[in-house]
Amino acid sequence: MKIIELIVPPEADGKRIDTFLAEYCEEISSRSAAQKMLSDNRVQILGVKGTMSPCGGIGGETPKVLKNSIVQENLLITVEIPAPVPLEAMAEEIPLNIIYEDSDLLVVDKPRGLVVHPAAGHHSGTLVNALLHHCSLSEIGGELRPGIVHRLDKDTSGLMVVAKNDTAHIALAAQLEKRTMGRTYNAVCLGNVKKNLRIDLPIGRHPRDRKKMAVIPPHTLEKTRARNAVTNIEILEKFKGFTLIAARLETGRTHQIRVHMAHIGNPVLGDTVYGTARQPFGLEGQILHAVGLRFSHPSSGAEMEFTSPLPDYFQKAILAIGGN
């Protein structure tokens, strides 16, 4: 168990406590997780410099902090994080859309909404659980990420290559490192992307919100763990207020396309983390699909190339913005 102390910054003044914890406490993944912590009486709100707020208590059992309590600037909030529950990915019979398979690897088309591997808040029902039921996987990723060479966000759909053995995993990971593995995404972005471009901007943890990534100014790189990130953008079609693009990755940083597009003023449609706060057109996540994957086979050296058609949710989004 550990205790985390959080001081409410000016921009969070007036937020509900569950919203504040979900946004500012890296160990809490969602409002529902925050509400569980509050329900378990693991959160206390203290006043500045030792004074107690009305939500705190002095002596005896500390009163529970309600999920709709409002935080104020400069208040000290303590969060008791319980010891982590050991995780071991277990095989589960979950349908897989396998595009290609041999003794070394699989190429799967991941649906939107499927988490890639077990983590806090997602102990089961992941792609890894499904893969373990289907076949043996490489052990390089450990017990939670066996076979996983590269990842997709939960609400990003499309192609992934998965390694069945350590030799294949090492060879595929080397292609990622050397930037010889080709990965292409289609996305619908807000606004008018004016021209094809190459975005070469480093990405690291957001300086204020540790759950988010951000473009890091070059003069601060030495003080951060930011890494170089390169995305090539091609305009496929323009609509009124929206642009359909192809994004080709040279690197594979967390949320790379979403962060780069938001930075240039054209966030991915439906992205509530880096774009607009509300979901337009009844969307349930970002309109981002891994449409193309290219790599050299780890054993034969043969060039392998795969494509994935745009899923229904993506096509519906295009119709909603005025496409055909």
JSON list of N, CA, C and O in Angstrom, two decimals, residues 13 113 170 173 239 303:
[
{"chain": "A", "resi": 13, "resn": "ASP", "atom": "N", "xyz": [-9.99, 23.75, -9.88]},
{"chain": "A", "resi": 13, "resn": "ASP", "atom": "CA", "xyz": [-10.88, 24.32, -8.87]},
{"chain": "A", "resi": 13, "resn": "ASP", "atom": "C", "xyz": [-12.34, 24.17, -9.32]},
{"chain": "A", "resi": 13, "resn": "ASP", "atom": "O", "xyz": [-12.70, 24.50, -10.44]},
{"chain": "A", "resi": 113, "resn": "GLY", "atom": "N", "xyz": [-12.76, -1.20, -29.13]},
{"chain": "A", "resi": 113, "resn": "GLY", "atom": "CA", "xyz": [-13.29, -1.51, -27.82]},
{"chain": "A", "resi": 113, "resn": "GLY", "atom": "C", "xyz": [-12.59, -2.65, -27.12]},
{"chain": "A", "resi": 113, "resn": "GLY", "atom": "O", "xyz": [-12.85, -2.89, -25.93]},
{"chain": "A", "resi": 170, "resn": "ILE", "atom": "N", "xyz": [11.76, -11.13, -31.38]},
{"chain": "A", "resi": 170, "resn": "ILE", "atom": "CA", "xyz": [12.98, -10.32, -31.45]},
{"chain": "A", "resi": 170, "resn": "ILE", "atom": "C", "xyz": [13.16, -9.73, -32.85]},
{"chain": "A", "resi": 170, "resn": "ILE", "atom": "O", "xyz": [13.49, -8.55, -33.01]},
{"chain": "A", "resi": 173, "resn": "ALA", "atom": "N", "xyz": [10.44, -7.01, -33.46]},
{"chain": "A", "resi": 173, "resn": "ALA", "atom": "CA", "xyz": [10.73, -5.83, -32.65]},
{"chain": "A", "resi": 173, "resn": "ALA", "atom": "C", "xyz": [11.90, -5.04, -33.24]},
{"chain": "A", "resi": 173, "resn": "ALA", "atom": "O", "xyz": [11.92, -3.80, -33.20]},
{"chain": "A", "resi": 239, "resn": "PHE", "atom": "N", "xyz": [-13.79, 17.16, -46.46]},
{"chain": "A", "resi": 239, "resn": "PHE", "atom": "CA", "xyz": [-15.21, 17.39, -46.28]},
{"chain": "A", "resi": 239, "resn": "PHE", "atom": "C", "xyz": [-15.38, 18.75, -45.61]},
{"chain": "A", "resi": 239, "resn": "PHE", "atom": "O", "xyz": [-14.40, 19.37, -45.19]},
{"chain": "A", "resi": 303, "resn": "GLU", "atom": "N", "xyz": [8.59, -10.50, -47.90]},
{"chain": "A", "resi": 303, "resn": "GLU", "atom": "CA", "xyz": [7.83, -9.29, -47.59]},
{"chain": "A", "resi": 303, "resn": "GLU", "atom": "C", "xyz": [6.36, -9.65, -47.41]},
{"chain": "A", "resi": 303, "resn": "GLU", "atom": "O", "xyz": [5.75, -10.24, -48.30]}
]
